[in-house]
Amino acid sequence: AQKITQTQPGMFVQEKEAVTLDCTYDTSDPSYGLFWYKQPSSGEMIFLIYQGSYDQQNATEGRYSLNFQKARKSANLVISASQLGDSAMYFCAMREDSGSARQLTFGSGTQLTVLP
Amino acid sequence: DVKVTQSSRYLVKRTGEKVFLECVQDMDHENMFWYRQDPGLGLRLIYFSYDVKMKEKGDIPEGYSVSREKKERFSLILESASTNQTSMYLCASRTGVSYGYTFGSGTRLTVV
């Protein structure tokens, strides 16, 4: 089974609108972390936001928030007030804390295009 | 700022060549990782290392090997490059006590 599932290969949003990128995960590890990364066309991986499995509140970082629903095993990224510079590939990733090096497992990504 | 440097941004190699992809980090990170990125598949883990000379296979190790002789350097080796190894390769590092992962800028390898 896929550990991280991103069901939206591509998304479009109008500038200044909010957009939600979906991510569901699968783990039996009680301790884990969830990440969102942005990858513009230049190829660099830019860390956006992190949510730990024991965190009570949803993480927020500026215009980014993570809608964490533990029982549903979902960790959706919400981008408010979209900007043209938000156009990029977005990856959801998970770290399971039972592993020796705590590697990240990634989803297949969502290509977001912000329209002017 | 932590830096993870991948020696080449673009590489073109011939089928059957032995290929070395180098990754160096400057912050004494214990854990280092090699991923390959393909459209529609996201990033898939090839190998990782949690200490010098220690390595473990990831999800897709076939056709690859790695070397970590010094803490700062983690090399990915394609023993005999094949066209299906044409991909973007990303190196990452992480300290053992934080959730911070730092990625290199990637090497786009084309095998012809």
Short mmCIF file of N, CA and C in Angstrom, two decimals, chain A residues 35 37 39 41-45 47 50 89 91 95 97 100-109, chain B residues 9 31 33 35 37 40-43 45 48-50 56 59 88 90 94 96 99 101 103-105:
data_model
loop_
_atom_site.label_atom_id
_atom_site.label_comp_id
_atom_site.label_asym_id
_atom_site.label_seq_id
_atom_site.Cartn_x
_atom_site.Cartn_y
_atom_site.Cartn_z
N PHE A 35 5.28 16.40 6.41
CA PHE A 35 5.96 17.54 5.82
C PHE A 35 5.29 17.90 4.49
N TYR A 37 6.65 20.04 1.01
CA TYR A 37 7.74 20.70 0.30
C TYR A 37 7.21 21.30 -1.00
N GLN A 39 8.55 22.48 -4.83
CA GLN A 39 9.64 22.35 -5.78
C GLN A 39 9.33 23.19 -7.02
N SER A 41 10.33 25.14 -10.67
CA SER A 41 10.93 24.56 -11.87
C SER A 41 12.45 24.49 -11.78
N SER A 42 13.04 25.26 -10.89
CA SER A 42 14.50 25.22 -10.71
C SER A 42 14.97 23.91 -10.07
N GLY A 43 14.05 23.18 -9.45
CA GLY A 43 14.39 21.86 -8.93
C GLY A 43 14.69 21.79 -7.44
N GLU A 44 14.94 22.92 -6.79
CA GLU A 44 15.25 22.85 -5.36
C GLU A 44 14.02 22.45 -4.55
N MET A 45 14.25 21.78 -3.46
CA MET A 45 13.17 21.36 -2.56
C MET A 45 13.11 22.37 -1.42
N PHE A 47 11.35 23.52 2.01
CA PHE A 47 10.51 23.08 3.12
C PHE A 47 9.45 24.15 3.42
N TYR A 50 5.64 21.64 8.83
CA TYR A 50 5.79 20.35 9.49
C TYR A 50 4.71 20.17 10.55
N MET A 89 5.57 22.41 -8.10
CA MET A 89 5.18 21.06 -7.68
C MET A 89 5.22 21.03 -6.17
N PHE A 91 5.00 18.51 -2.74
CA PHE A 91 5.11 17.14 -2.27
C PHE A 91 4.74 17.06 -0.79
N ARG A 95 7.71 11.07 7.81
CA ARG A 95 8.83 10.44 8.49
C ARG A 95 8.26 9.55 9.58
N ASP A 97 9.05 7.34 12.89
CA ASP A 97 10.13 7.42 13.87
C ASP A 97 10.67 6.08 14.33
N SER A 100 15.67 3.58 11.38
CA SER A 100 17.00 3.88 11.91
C SER A 100 17.46 5.28 11.53
N ALA A 101 17.16 5.73 10.34
CA ALA A 101 17.61 7.05 9.92
C ALA A 101 16.46 8.00 9.72
N ARG A 102 15.24 7.50 9.90
CA ARG A 102 14.06 8.35 9.79
C ARG A 102 14.00 9.03 8.43
N GLN A 103 14.00 8.21 7.43
CA GLN A 103 13.95 8.74 6.08
C GLN A 103 12.55 9.25 5.77
N LEU A 104 12.48 10.14 4.80
CA LEU A 104 11.20 10.66 4.34
C LEU A 104 10.65 9.78 3.22
N THR A 105 9.35 9.56 3.28
CA THR A 105 8.63 8.89 2.20
C THR A 105 7.73 9.92 1.55
N PHE A 106 7.80 10.03 0.23
CA PHE A 106 7.11 11.09 -0.49
C PHE A 106 5.90 10.58 -1.26
N GLY A 107 4.95 11.48 -1.45
CA GLY A 107 3.87 11.23 -2.39
C GLY A 107 4.31 11.57 -3.81
N SER A 108 3.39 11.39 -4.74
CA SER A 108 3.73 11.58 -6.16
C SER A 108 3.68 13.05 -6.59
N GLY A 109 3.16 13.91 -5.73
CA GLY A 109 3.21 15.33 -6.01
C GLY A 109 1.95 15.88 -6.66
N ARG B 9 25.16 19.51 -11.83
CA ARG B 9 23.74 19.84 -12.06
C ARG B 9 23.16 18.99 -13.19
N ASN B 31 22.72 11.68 9.20
CA ASN B 31 21.93 10.92 8.22
C ASN B 31 22.01 11.55 6.84
N PHE B 33 20.86 10.80 2.54
CA PHE B 33 19.91 10.05 1.72
C PHE B 33 20.13 10.34 0.24
N TYR B 35 17.79 10.06 -3.26
CA TYR B 35 16.49 9.83 -3.87
C TYR B 35 16.61 10.00 -5.38
N GLN B 37 13.95 11.12 -8.58
CA GLN B 37 12.65 11.73 -8.83
C GLN B 37 12.25 11.53 -10.27
N GLY B 40 5.36 11.76 -11.93
CA GLY B 40 4.25 10.89 -11.53
C GLY B 40 4.58 9.91 -10.43
N LEU B 41 5.85 9.83 -10.06
CA LEU B 41 6.27 8.88 -9.02
C LEU B 41 6.79 9.56 -7.78
N GLY B 42 6.98 10.85 -7.82
CA GLY B 42 7.53 11.55 -6.68
C GLY B 42 9.00 11.20 -6.46
N LEU B 43 9.44 11.30 -5.23
CA LEU B 43 10.81 10.96 -4.86
C LEU B 43 10.81 9.57 -4.24
N LEU B 45 13.28 6.56 -2.45
CA LEU B 45 14.53 6.42 -1.73
C LEU B 45 15.37 5.29 -2.31
N PHE B 48 20.25 5.03 2.03
CA PHE B 48 20.53 6.02 3.04
C PHE B 48 21.65 5.54 3.95
N SER B 49 22.18 6.49 4.70
CA SER B 49 23.28 6.20 5.60
C SER B 49 23.04 6.94 6.90
N TYR B 50 23.20 6.26 8.01
CA TYR B 50 22.98 6.91 9.31
C TYR B 50 24.28 7.12 10.07
N GLU B 56 22.09 1.60 4.30
CA GLU B 56 20.96 0.69 4.19
C GLU B 56 20.24 0.93 2.88
N ASP B 59 14.01 1.91 -1.04
CA ASP B 59 12.95 1.21 -1.76
C ASP B 59 13.37 0.70 -3.14
N MET B 88 16.21 12.49 -12.29
CA MET B 88 16.74 13.53 -11.41
C MET B 88 17.12 12.84 -10.10
N LEU B 90 18.39 13.39 -6.18
CA LEU B 90 18.44 14.37 -5.10
C LEU B 90 19.09 13.76 -3.88
N ARG B 94 20.28 15.10 7.22
CA ARG B 94 19.46 15.40 8.39
C ARG B 94 20.29 15.11 9.64
N GLY B 96 20.56 13.87 13.56
CA GLY B 96 19.84 12.80 14.23
C GLY B 96 18.82 13.29 15.24
N TYR B 99 14.02 17.50 13.00
CA TYR B 99 13.23 17.11 11.84
C TYR B 99 13.65 17.85 10.59
N TYR B 101 15.40 18.52 7.33
CA TYR B 101 16.06 17.88 6.20
C TYR B 101 16.50 18.97 5.23
N PHE B 103 18.03 19.55 1.36
CA PHE B 103 18.21 18.90 0.06
C PHE B 103 19.24 19.64 -0.78
N GLY B 104 19.96 18.89 -1.58
CA GLY B 104 20.79 19.47 -2.61
C GLY B 104 19.93 19.93 -3.77
N SER B 105 20.56 20.58 -4.73
CA SER B 105 19.80 21.16 -5.85
C SER B 105 19.53 20.14 -6.95
#
